[in-house]
């Protein structure tokens, strides 16, 4: 089973609709992230959360909101979807650098992605 | 100037050849460097970290040049399964956020 899961995997919606993308993880990581990926622009950070009570804006948070319901769950909402929010959305997790052995510093583990189309 | 820049390619390389990519970064305070691999329509996955002394993992070699602010990835004896997009990723000191390049697309030709 995948350690980081995203639902739905694909979604087509209309302009103005409210959409929620969900992310769950079984890795036990404290840190979770939401990115969007667009052709030619790479991955851009929308929001991130270092624990349940910590939410931070990324570089492109306008038009998005998030909720960290539990350590294992981090949801991304589009309150009123618009066509330029059509993209591939990834959730990711990581653990902090200090106080643990780790295979690689700052490794992030990504979910399989949600392809969102806003018409 | 983008914080992390890569040649988007595509690089079309015959099987068995050696191929190298470079990536430049603009923030001299950057501390951690990585190469991630992304297959078509899939999530990115860590390929290897890049250490100051250079490091090797099988057919893959990563190098860091702090003076010129670039990192490189060398793939020897390329396989068909190496076809993917390679993302250059940078992290700044004390900052758990990663900055991703737009990726270099590699296709290995039989």
Coordinates of N, CA and C in Angstrom, one line a residue:
Chain A
X1 N 0.8 -1.2 0.0 CA 0.0 0.0 0.0 C 0.9 1.3 0.0
X2 N 0.4 2.3 -0.7 CA 1.1 3.5 -0.8 C 1.2 4.2 0.6
X3 N 2.3 4.9 0.9 CA 2.5 5.6 2.2 C 1.8 6.9 2.2
X4 N 1.7 7.5 1.0 CA 1.0 8.8 0.8 C 0.0 8.7 -0.2
X5 N -1.3 8.9 0.1 CA -2.4 8.7 -0.8 C -3.1 10.1 -1.0
X6 N -3.6 10.2 -2.2 CA -4.4 11.4 -2.5 C -5.7 11.0 -3.2
X7 N -6.8 11.8 -2.8 CA -8.1 11.6 -3.4 C -8.7 12.9 -3.7
X8 N -9.4 13.0 -4.8 CA -9.5 12.1 -5.9 C -8.2 12.0 -6.7
X9 N -8.0 11.1 -7.6 CA -6.9 11.1 -8.5 C -7.1 12.0 -9.7
X10 N -8.3 12.1 -10.1 CA -8.7 13.0 -11.2 C -10.0 13.7 -10.9
X11 N -10.1 14.9 -11.3 CA -11.3 15.7 -11.1 C -11.5 16.7 -12.1
X12 N -12.7 16.8 -12.7 CA -13.1 17.8 -13.6 C -14.2 18.6 -12.9
X13 N -14.1 19.9 -12.9 CA -15.1 20.7 -12.3 C -15.3 22.0 -13.1
X14 N -16.3 22.8 -12.6 CA -16.6 24.0 -13.3 C -16.2 25.2 -12.5
X15 N -16.0 26.3 -13.2 CA -15.6 27.6 -12.6 C -16.6 27.9 -11.5
X16 N -16.1 28.3 -10.3 CA -16.9 28.8 -9.2 C -17.2 27.7 -8.2
X17 N -17.0 26.4 -8.6 CA -17.3 25.3 -7.6 C -16.2 25.3 -6.5
X18 N -16.6 24.8 -5.4 CA -15.7 24.5 -4.3 C -15.2 23.1 -4.4
X19 N -13.9 22.9 -4.3 CA -13.2 21.6 -4.5 C -12.3 21.4 -3.3
X20 N -12.3 20.1 -2.8 CA -11.4 19.7 -1.8 C -10.6 18.5 -2.3
X21 N -9.3 18.7 -2.1 CA -8.4 17.6 -2.4 C -7.8 17.1 -1.1
X22 N -7.8 15.7 -0.9 CA -7.4 15.2 0.3 C -6.1 14.4 0.2
X23 N -5.3 14.4 1.3 CA -4.1 13.7 1.4 C -4.0 13.0 2.7
X24 N -3.6 11.8 2.7 CA -3.4 11.0 3.9 C -2.1 10.3 3.8
X25 N -1.4 10.1 5.0 CA -0.1 9.4 5.0 C 0.0 8.5 6.2
X26 N 0.7 7.4 5.9 CA 0.9 6.4 7.0 C 2.4 6.4 7.4
X27 N 3.1 7.4 7.0 CA 4.6 7.4 7.3 C 4.9 7.9 8.7
X28 N 3.9 8.5 9.3 CA 4.1 9.1 10.6 C 4.9 10.4 10.6
X29 N 5.0 11.0 9.5 CA 5.7 12.3 9.4 C 4.9 13.5 9.9
X30 N 5.6 14.4 10.5 CA 4.9 15.6 11.0 C 4.7 16.6 9.9
X31 N 5.5 16.7 8.9 CA 5.5 17.8 7.9 C 4.8 17.3 6.7
X32 N 3.9 18.2 6.2 CA 3.1 17.9 5.0 C 3.1 19.2 4.2
X33 N 3.0 18.9 2.8 CA 3.1 20.0 1.9 C 2.0 19.8 0.7
X34 N 1.6 20.9 0.2 CA 0.8 20.8 -1.1 C 1.6 21.7 -2.2
X35 N 1.7 21.0 -3.3 CA 2.4 21.6 -4.5 C 1.4 21.6 -5.7
X36 N 1.6 22.5 -6.6 CA 1.0 22.3 -7.9 C 2.1 22.3 -9.0
X37 N 1.8 21.5 -10.0 CA 2.8 21.4 -11.1 C 2.2 21.8 -12.4
X38 N 2.8 22.7 -13.1 CA 2.3 23.2 -14.4 C 3.4 23.0 -15.4
X39 N 3.1 22.7 -16.6 CA 4.1 22.6 -17.7 C 5.0 23.8 -17.8
X40 N 6.3 23.7 -17.7 CA 7.2 24.8 -17.9 C 7.4 25.6 -16.6
X41 N 6.7 25.3 -15.6 CA 6.8 26.1 -14.3 C 7.3 25.2 -13.2
X42 N 7.4 23.9 -13.3 CA 7.8 23.1 -12.2 C 6.9 23.0 -11.1
X43 N 7.4 22.5 -10.0 CA 6.6 22.3 -8.8 C 6.6 23.6 -8.0
X44 N 5.5 24.1 -7.6 CA 5.4 25.3 -6.8 C 4.6 25.0 -5.5
X45 N 5.1 25.5 -4.4 CA 4.6 25.3 -3.1 C 3.4 26.1 -2.8
X46 N 2.3 25.5 -2.4 CA 1.0 26.2 -2.1 C 0.9 26.5 -0.6
X47 N 0.9 25.5 0.2 CA 0.9 25.6 1.6 C 1.7 24.5 2.2
X48 N 2.2 24.7 3.5 CA 2.9 23.6 4.2 C 2.5 23.7 5.7
X49 N 2.7 22.5 6.3 CA 2.4 22.4 7.7 C 3.4 21.6 8.4
X50 N 4.0 22.1 9.5 CA 5.1 21.4 10.2 C 4.5 20.5 11.3
X51 N 3.3 20.8 11.8 CA 2.6 19.9 12.7 C 1.1 20.4 12.7
X52 N 0.3 19.7 13.5 CA -1.1 19.9 13.4 C -1.5 21.3 13.6
X53 N -0.8 22.0 14.5 CA -1.2 23.4 14.8 C -0.4 24.5 14.0
X54 N 0.3 24.0 13.0 CA 1.2 24.9 12.2 C 0.8 24.9 10.8
X55 N 0.4 26.0 10.2 CA 0.0 26.1 8.8 C 0.8 27.4 8.3
X56 N 1.4 27.2 7.1 CA 2.1 28.3 6.5 C 1.8 28.4 5.0
X57 N 1.8 29.7 4.6 CA 1.6 29.9 3.1 C 2.9 29.6 2.4
X58 N 2.7 29.1 1.2 CA 3.8 28.9 0.3 C 3.9 30.1 -0.7
X59 N 4.5 29.9 -1.8 CA 4.7 31.0 -2.8 C 3.4 31.3 -3.6
X60 N 2.4 30.4 -3.7 CA 1.3 30.7 -4.5 C 0.0 30.3 -3.7
X61 N -0.3 30.8 -2.6 CA -1.4 30.4 -1.7 C -2.7 31.1 -2.1
X62 N -2.7 32.2 -2.8 CA -3.9 32.9 -3.2 C -4.9 32.0 -3.9
X63 N -6.1 32.0 -3.4 CA -7.2 31.1 -4.0 C -7.3 29.7 -3.4
X64 N -6.4 29.4 -2.5 CA -6.4 28.1 -1.8 C -6.5 28.3 -0.3
X65 N -7.0 27.2 0.3 CA -6.9 27.2 1.8 C -6.6 25.7 2.1
X66 N -6.1 25.5 3.4 CA -5.8 24.1 3.8 C -6.4 23.9 5.2
X67 N -6.4 22.6 5.5 CA -6.8 22.2 6.8 C -6.0 21.0 7.2
X68 N -5.4 21.0 8.4 CA -4.6 19.9 8.9 C -5.4 19.2 10.0
X69 N -6.2 18.2 9.6 CA -7.2 17.6 10.5 C -6.5 16.7 11.5
X70 N -5.4 16.2 11.2 CA -4.7 15.3 12.1 C -3.2 15.2 11.5
X71 N -2.4 14.5 12.3 CA -1.0 14.4 11.8 C -1.0 13.7 10.4
X72 N -1.9 12.8 10.2 CA -1.9 12.0 9.0 C -2.7 12.6 7.8
X73 N -3.4 13.7 8.0 CA -4.3 14.3 7.0 C -4.1 15.7 6.8
X74 N -4.0 16.1 5.5 CA -3.8 17.5 5.1 C -4.6 17.7 3.9
X75 N -5.7 18.6 4.0 CA -6.6 18.8 2.8 C -6.3 20.2 2.2
X76 N -6.5 20.2 0.9 CA -6.4 21.5 0.2 C -7.7 21.8 -0.4
X77 N -8.2 23.1 -0.2 CA -9.5 23.5 -0.8 C -9.3 24.6 -1.8
X78 N -10.1 24.6 -2.8 CA -10.2 25.7 -3.7 C -11.7 26.2 -3.5
X79 N -11.8 27.4 -2.9 CA -13.1 27.9 -2.5 C -14.0 28.2 -3.7
X80 N -13.4 28.7 -4.7 CA -14.1 29.0 -5.9 C -13.2 28.8 -7.1
X81 N -13.2 27.6 -7.7 CA -12.3 27.2 -8.7 C -12.3 28.1 -9.9
X82 N -11.1 28.4 -10.5 CA -11.0 29.1 -11.7 C -10.2 28.3 -12.7
X83 N -10.3 28.6 -14.0 CA -9.6 27.7 -15.0 C -8.1 27.7 -14.8
X84 N -7.4 28.8 -14.3 CA -6.0 28.8 -14.2 C -5.5 28.0 -13.0
X85 N -6.4 27.4 -12.3 CA -6.1 26.4 -11.2 C -6.0 25.0 -11.8
X86 N -6.3 24.8 -13.1 CA -6.1 23.6 -13.7 C -4.6 23.2 -13.6
X87 N -4.3 22.0 -13.0 CA -2.9 21.6 -12.8 C -2.9 20.2 -12.2
X88 N -1.7 19.8 -12.0 CA -1.4 18.5 -11.3 C -1.0 18.9 -9.9
X89 N -1.7 18.4 -8.9 CA -1.5 18.7 -7.5 C -0.9 17.5 -6.8
X90 N 0.2 17.8 -6.1 CA 0.9 16.8 -5.3 C 0.9 17.2 -3.8
X91 N 0.7 16.2 -3.0 CA 0.9 16.3 -1.6 C 2.3 15.6 -1.3
X92 N 2.9 16.1 -0.3 CA 4.2 15.5 0.1 C 4.4 15.5 1.6
X93 N 5.2 14.6 2.1 CA 5.5 14.6 3.6 C 7.0 14.6 3.8
X94 N 7.4 15.0 5.0 CA 8.9 14.9 5.3 C 9.0 14.9 6.8
X95 N 10.2 14.6 7.3 CA 10.4 14.6 8.8 C 11.5 15.6 9.0
X96 N 11.6 16.3 10.1 CA 12.6 17.3 10.3 C 14.0 16.7 10.4
X97 N 15.0 17.6 10.1 CA 16.4 17.1 10.1 C 16.9 16.6 11.4
X98 N 16.6 17.3 12.5 CA 17.3 17.1 13.7 C 16.8 15.9 14.5
X99 N 17.7 15.2 15.2 CA 17.3 14.2 16.2 C 16.8 12.9 15.7
X100 N 17.3 12.5 14.5 CA 16.9 11.2 14.0 C 17.9 10.8 13.0
X101 N 18.0 9.5 12.8 CA 18.8 9.0 11.7 C 17.9 9.1 10.4
X102 N 18.5 9.3 9.3 CA 17.7 9.4 8.1 C 18.5 9.0 6.9
X103 N 17.9 8.5 5.9 CA 18.6 8.1 4.7 C 19.2 9.3 4.0
X104 N 18.4 10.4 3.9 CA 18.8 11.6 3.1 C 18.2 12.8 3.8
X105 N 18.9 13.9 3.9 CA 18.4 15.1 4.5 C 17.3 15.7 3.7
X106 N 16.3 16.2 4.3 CA 15.2 16.9 3.6 C 14.4 16.1 2.6
X107 N 14.5 14.8 2.6 CA 13.8 14.0 1.6 C 12.3 14.2 1.8
X108 N 11.6 14.5 0.6 CA 10.2 14.6 0.7 C 9.6 13.4 -0.1
X109 N 8.5 12.9 0.4 CA 7.8 11.8 -0.2 C 6.5 12.2 -0.7
X110 N 6.3 12.0 -2.0 CA 5.1 12.5 -2.7 C 4.0 11.5 -2.8
X111 N 2.8 12.0 -2.8 CA 1.7 11.2 -3.2 C 1.6 11.1 -4.7
X112 N 0.6 10.3 -5.2 CA 0.6 10.0 -6.7 C 0.0 11.2 -7.5
X113 N -0.5 12.2 -6.8 CA -1.0 13.4 -7.6 C -2.5 13.3 -7.8
X114 N -3.0 14.5 -8.0 CA -4.4 14.7 -8.4 C -4.4 15.6 -9.6
X115 N -5.0 15.1 -10.7 CA -5.1 15.9 -11.9 C -6.5 16.7 -11.8
X116 N -6.4 18.0 -11.7 CA -7.6 18.8 -11.6 C -7.8 19.6 -12.9
X117 N -9.0 19.6 -13.4 CA -9.3 20.4 -14.6 C -10.5 21.3 -14.2
X118 N -10.3 22.6 -14.4 CA -11.4 23.5 -14.1 C -11.9 24.1 -15.4
X119 N -13.1 23.9 -15.8 CA -13.7 24.3 -17.1 C -14.3 25.7 -16.9
Chain B
X1 N 15.6 36.3 -12.5 CA 16.3 35.1 -12.7 C 15.6 34.0 -11.8
X2 N 15.4 32.8 -12.4 CA 14.8 31.8 -11.6 C 15.8 31.3 -10.5
X3 N 15.2 30.9 -9.4 CA 16.1 30.4 -8.3 C 16.8 29.1 -8.7
X4 N 16.2 28.3 -9.4 CA 16.8 27.0 -9.9 C 16.5 26.9 -11.4
X5 N 17.6 26.8 -12.2 CA 17.4 26.7 -13.6 C 18.0 25.5 -14.2
X6 N 17.2 24.9 -15.1 CA 17.6 23.7 -15.8 C 17.3 23.8 -17.3
X7 N 18.1 23.1 -18.1 CA 17.8 23.0 -19.5 C 16.7 22.0 -19.7
X8 N 15.5 22.4 -20.2 CA 14.4 21.5 -20.3 C 14.6 20.3 -21.2
X9 N 15.5 20.4 -22.1 CA 15.7 19.3 -23.1 C 14.7 19.5 -24.2
X10 N 14.3 18.4 -24.8 CA 14.6 17.0 -24.4 C 16.0 16.5 -24.9
X11 N 16.5 15.7 -24.1 CA 17.8 15.0 -24.4 C 17.4 13.6 -25.0
X12 N 17.7 13.4 -26.2 CA 17.4 12.0 -26.8 C 18.8 11.3 -27.0
X13 N 19.0 10.3 -26.2 CA 20.3 9.7 -26.1 C 20.2 8.2 -26.4
X14 N 21.1 7.6 -27.2 CA 21.1 6.2 -27.5 C 21.4 5.4 -26.2
X15 N 20.8 4.2 -26.1 CA 21.0 3.3 -25.0 C 22.5 3.0 -24.9
X16 N 23.0 3.0 -23.7 CA 24.4 2.7 -23.5 C 25.3 3.9 -23.4
X17 N 24.8 5.1 -23.9 CA 25.6 6.3 -23.9 C 25.7 6.9 -22.5
X18 N 26.5 7.9 -22.4 CA 26.7 8.7 -21.1 C 26.0 10.1 -21.4
X19 N 25.3 10.5 -20.4 CA 24.6 11.8 -20.6 C 24.8 12.6 -19.3
X20 N 24.9 13.9 -19.4 CA 25.1 14.7 -18.2 C 24.1 15.9 -18.3
X21 N 23.6 16.3 -17.1 CA 22.8 17.5 -17.0 C 23.4 18.4 -16.0
X22 N 23.2 19.7 -16.2 CA 23.6 20.7 -15.3 C 22.4 21.5 -14.8
X23 N 22.6 22.1 -13.6 CA 21.5 22.9 -13.0 C 22.2 24.0 -12.3
X24 N 21.7 25.2 -12.4 CA 22.3 26.4 -11.7 C 21.3 26.9 -10.7
X25 N 21.8 27.4 -9.6 CA 21.0 28.0 -8.5 C 21.5 29.4 -8.2
X26 N 20.6 30.2 -7.8 CA 20.9 31.6 -7.7 C 21.3 32.1 -6.2
X27 N 20.8 31.3 -5.3 CA 21.0 31.7 -3.9 C 22.2 31.0 -3.3
X28 N 23.2 31.9 -3.0 CA 24.5 31.3 -2.6 C 24.4 30.7 -1.2
X29 N 23.3 31.0 -0.5 CA 23.1 30.4 0.9 C 22.5 29.0 0.8
X30 N 22.2 28.5 -0.4 CA 21.7 27.2 -0.5 C 22.6 26.2 0.1
X31 N 22.0 25.2 0.8 CA 22.8 24.3 1.6 C 22.6 22.8 1.2
X32 N 21.5 22.5 0.7 CA 21.2 21.1 0.4 C 20.8 21.0 -1.1
X33 N 21.2 19.9 -1.7 CA 20.9 19.8 -3.2 C 20.6 18.4 -3.5
X34 N 19.6 18.2 -4.4 CA 19.1 16.9 -4.7 C 18.8 16.8 -6.2
X35 N 18.8 15.5 -6.6 CA 18.2 15.2 -7.9 C 17.0 14.3 -7.6
X36 N 15.8 14.7 -8.1 CA 14.6 13.9 -8.1 C 14.3 13.4 -9.5
X37 N 13.7 12.2 -9.6 CA 13.3 11.7 -10.9 C 11.8 11.7 -10.9
X38 N 11.2 12.1 -12.1 CA 9.8 12.0 -12.2 C 9.4 11.4 -13.6
X39 N 8.7 10.3 -13.5 CA 8.2 9.6 -14.7 C 7.0 10.3 -15.1
X40 N 6.6 10.1 -16.4 CA 5.5 10.7 -17.0 C 4.2 10.5 -16.2
X41 N 3.6 11.6 -15.7 CA 2.3 11.5 -15.0 C 2.4 10.9 -13.6
X42 N 3.6 10.8 -13.1 CA 3.8 10.2 -11.8 C 4.4 11.2 -10.8
X43 N 4.5 10.8 -9.6 CA 5.1 11.7 -8.6 C 6.6 11.7 -8.6
X44 N 7.2 12.9 -8.2 CA 8.7 12.9 -8.1 C 9.2 12.0 -7.0
X45 N 10.3 11.4 -7.3 CA 11.0 10.5 -6.2 C 12.4 10.9 -6.1
X46 N 13.0 10.9 -4.9 CA 14.4 11.2 -4.7 C 15.2 10.2 -5.5
X47 N 16.1 10.7 -6.3 CA 17.1 9.9 -7.0 C 18.4 9.9 -6.1
X48 N 18.9 11.0 -5.8 CA 20.1 11.1 -4.9 C 20.3 12.5 -4.4
X49 N 20.9 12.6 -3.2 CA 21.4 13.8 -2.7 C 22.7 14.2 -3.3
X50 N 23.1 15.4 -3.3 CA 24.3 15.9 -3.9 C 25.2 16.4 -2.7
X51 N 26.4 15.8 -2.5 CA 27.2 16.3 -1.5 C 28.4 17.1 -2.0
X52 N 29.0 17.8 -1.2 CA 30.1 18.8 -1.6 C 31.2 18.0 -2.3
X53 N 31.5 16.8 -1.8 CA 32.6 16.1 -2.3 C 32.3 15.3 -3.6
X54 N 31.0 15.4 -4.0 CA 30.6 14.5 -5.1 C 30.2 13.2 -4.6
X55 N 29.3 12.6 -5.2 CA 28.9 11.2 -4.8 C 28.3 10.4 -5.9
X56 N 28.5 9.1 -5.8 CA 28.1 8.2 -6.8 C 27.2 7.1 -6.3
X57 N 26.2 6.7 -7.1 CA 25.3 5.7 -6.8 C 25.1 4.8 -8.0
X58 N 25.9 3.8 -8.1 CA 25.8 2.9 -9.3 C 26.2 3.7 -10.6
X59 N 25.3 3.8 -11.5 CA 25.6 4.5 -12.8 C 25.5 6.0 -12.7
X60 N 25.1 6.5 -11.6 CA 24.7 7.9 -11.4 C 25.8 8.6 -10.5
X61 N 26.3 9.7 -11.0 CA 27.2 10.5 -10.3 C 26.7 12.0 -10.2
X62 N 26.7 12.5 -9.0 CA 26.3 13.9 -8.8 C 27.5 14.7 -8.3
X63 N 27.6 15.9 -8.8 CA 28.6 16.8 -8.4 C 28.1 18.2 -8.0
X64 N 28.7 18.9 -7.1 CA 28.3 20.2 -6.7 C 29.5 21.1 -6.9
X65 N 29.3 22.3 -7.5 CA 30.3 23.3 -7.6 C 29.7 24.6 -7.0
X66 N 30.1 24.8 -5.7 CA 29.6 26.0 -5.0 C 30.1 27.3 -5.6
X67 N 31.3 27.3 -6.0 CA 31.9 28.6 -6.5 C 31.1 29.1 -7.7
X68 N 30.7 28.1 -8.6 CA 29.9 28.5 -9.8 C 28.4 28.3 -9.6
X69 N 28.0 27.8 -8.5 CA 26.6 27.6 -8.1 C 25.9 26.7 -9.1
X70 N 26.5 25.5 -9.4 CA 25.8 24.6 -10.2 C 26.0 23.2 -9.6
X71 N 25.0 22.3 -10.0 CA 25.1 20.9 -9.7 C 24.9 20.1 -11.0
X72 N 25.5 19.0 -11.0 CA 25.4 18.2 -12.2 C 25.0 16.7 -11.9
X73 N 24.5 16.1 -12.9 CA 24.1 14.7 -12.8 C 24.6 14.0 -14.0
X74 N 25.4 12.9 -13.8 CA 26.0 12.1 -14.9 C 25.4 10.7 -14.8
X75 N 24.9 10.3 -16.0 CA 24.4 8.9 -16.1 C 25.2 8.1 -17.1
X76 N 25.8 7.1 -16.6 CA 26.6 6.2 -17.5 C 25.9 5.0 -17.9
X77 N 26.3 4.5 -19.1 CA 25.6 3.2 -19.6 C 24.1 3.3 -19.5
X78 N 23.6 4.3 -20.1 CA 22.1 4.6 -19.9 C 21.2 3.5 -20.4
X79 N 20.2 3.3 -19.6 CA 19.2 2.2 -19.9 C 17.9 2.9 -20.4
X80 N 17.1 2.1 -21.0 CA 15.8 2.5 -21.4 C 15.0 3.0 -20.3
X81 N 15.1 2.4 -19.1 CA 14.4 2.7 -17.9 C 14.8 4.1 -17.3
X82 N 15.9 4.6 -17.8 CA 16.3 5.9 -17.3 C 15.5 7.1 -17.9
X83 N 14.7 6.8 -18.9 CA 13.9 7.8 -19.5 C 12.9 8.4 -18.5
X84 N 13.0 9.7 -18.3 CA 12.2 10.3 -17.3 C 12.6 11.8 -17.3
X85 N 11.9 12.6 -16.4 CA 12.3 14.0 -16.2 C 13.1 14.1 -14.9
X86 N 14.2 14.7 -15.0 CA 15.1 14.9 -13.8 C 15.0 16.3 -13.2
X87 N 14.6 16.3 -12.0 CA 14.4 17.6 -11.3 C 15.5 18.0 -10.4
X88 N 16.0 19.1 -10.6 CA 17.1 19.7 -9.7 C 16.4 20.4 -8.5
X89 N 16.8 20.1 -7.3 CA 16.1 20.6 -6.1 C 17.1 21.2 -5.1
X90 N 16.7 22.3 -4.6 CA 17.6 23.0 -3.7 C 16.9 23.4 -2.4
X91 N 17.6 23.4 -1.3 CA 17.1 23.8 0.0 C 18.0 24.7 0.6
X92 N 17.5 25.8 1.2 CA 18.3 26.8 1.9 C 18.4 26.5 3.4
X93 N 19.5 27.0 3.9 CA 19.8 26.7 5.3 C 18.7 27.1 6.3
X94 N 18.3 26.2 7.2 CA 17.3 26.4 8.1 C 15.9 26.5 7.6
X95 N 15.7 26.1 6.3 CA 14.5 26.2 5.7 C 14.1 24.9 5.1
X96 N 13.0 24.3 5.6 CA 12.6 23.0 5.2 C 11.9 23.0 3.8
X97 N 11.7 24.1 3.2 CA 11.1 24.2 1.9 C 12.1 23.9 0.8
X98 N 11.6 23.1 -0.1 CA 12.5 22.8 -1.3 C 12.1 23.7 -2.5
X99 N 13.1 24.1 -3.3 CA 12.8 24.8 -4.5 C 13.2 23.9 -5.7
X100 N 12.2 23.7 -6.5 CA 12.4 22.7 -7.6 C 12.7 23.4 -8.9
X101 N 13.6 22.9 -9.7 CA 13.7 23.3 -11.1 C 12.6 22.7 -11.9
X102 N 12.5 23.2 -13.2 CA 11.4 22.8 -14.0 C 11.7 21.4 -14.6
X103 N 12.9 20.9 -14.5 CA 13.2 19.6 -15.0 C 13.8 19.5 -16.3
X104 N 14.6 18.4 -16.5 CA 15.2 18.1 -17.8 C 14.7 16.8 -18.2
X105 N 14.1 16.8 -19.4 CA 13.5 15.5 -19.9 C 14.5 14.7 -20.7
X106 N 14.6 13.5 -20.3 CA 15.6 12.5 -21.0 C 14.8 11.4 -21.6
X107 N 15.1 11.1 -22.8 CA 14.6 9.9 -23.5 C 15.8 9.0 -24.0
X108 N 15.8 7.8 -23.6 CA 16.8 6.9 -24.0 C 16.3 6.1 -25.2
X109 N 17.0 6.1 -26.3 CA 16.5 5.5 -27.5 C 17.2 4.1 -27.7
X110 N 16.4 3.1 -28.1 CA 16.9 1.8 -28.2 C 17.9 1.7 -29.4

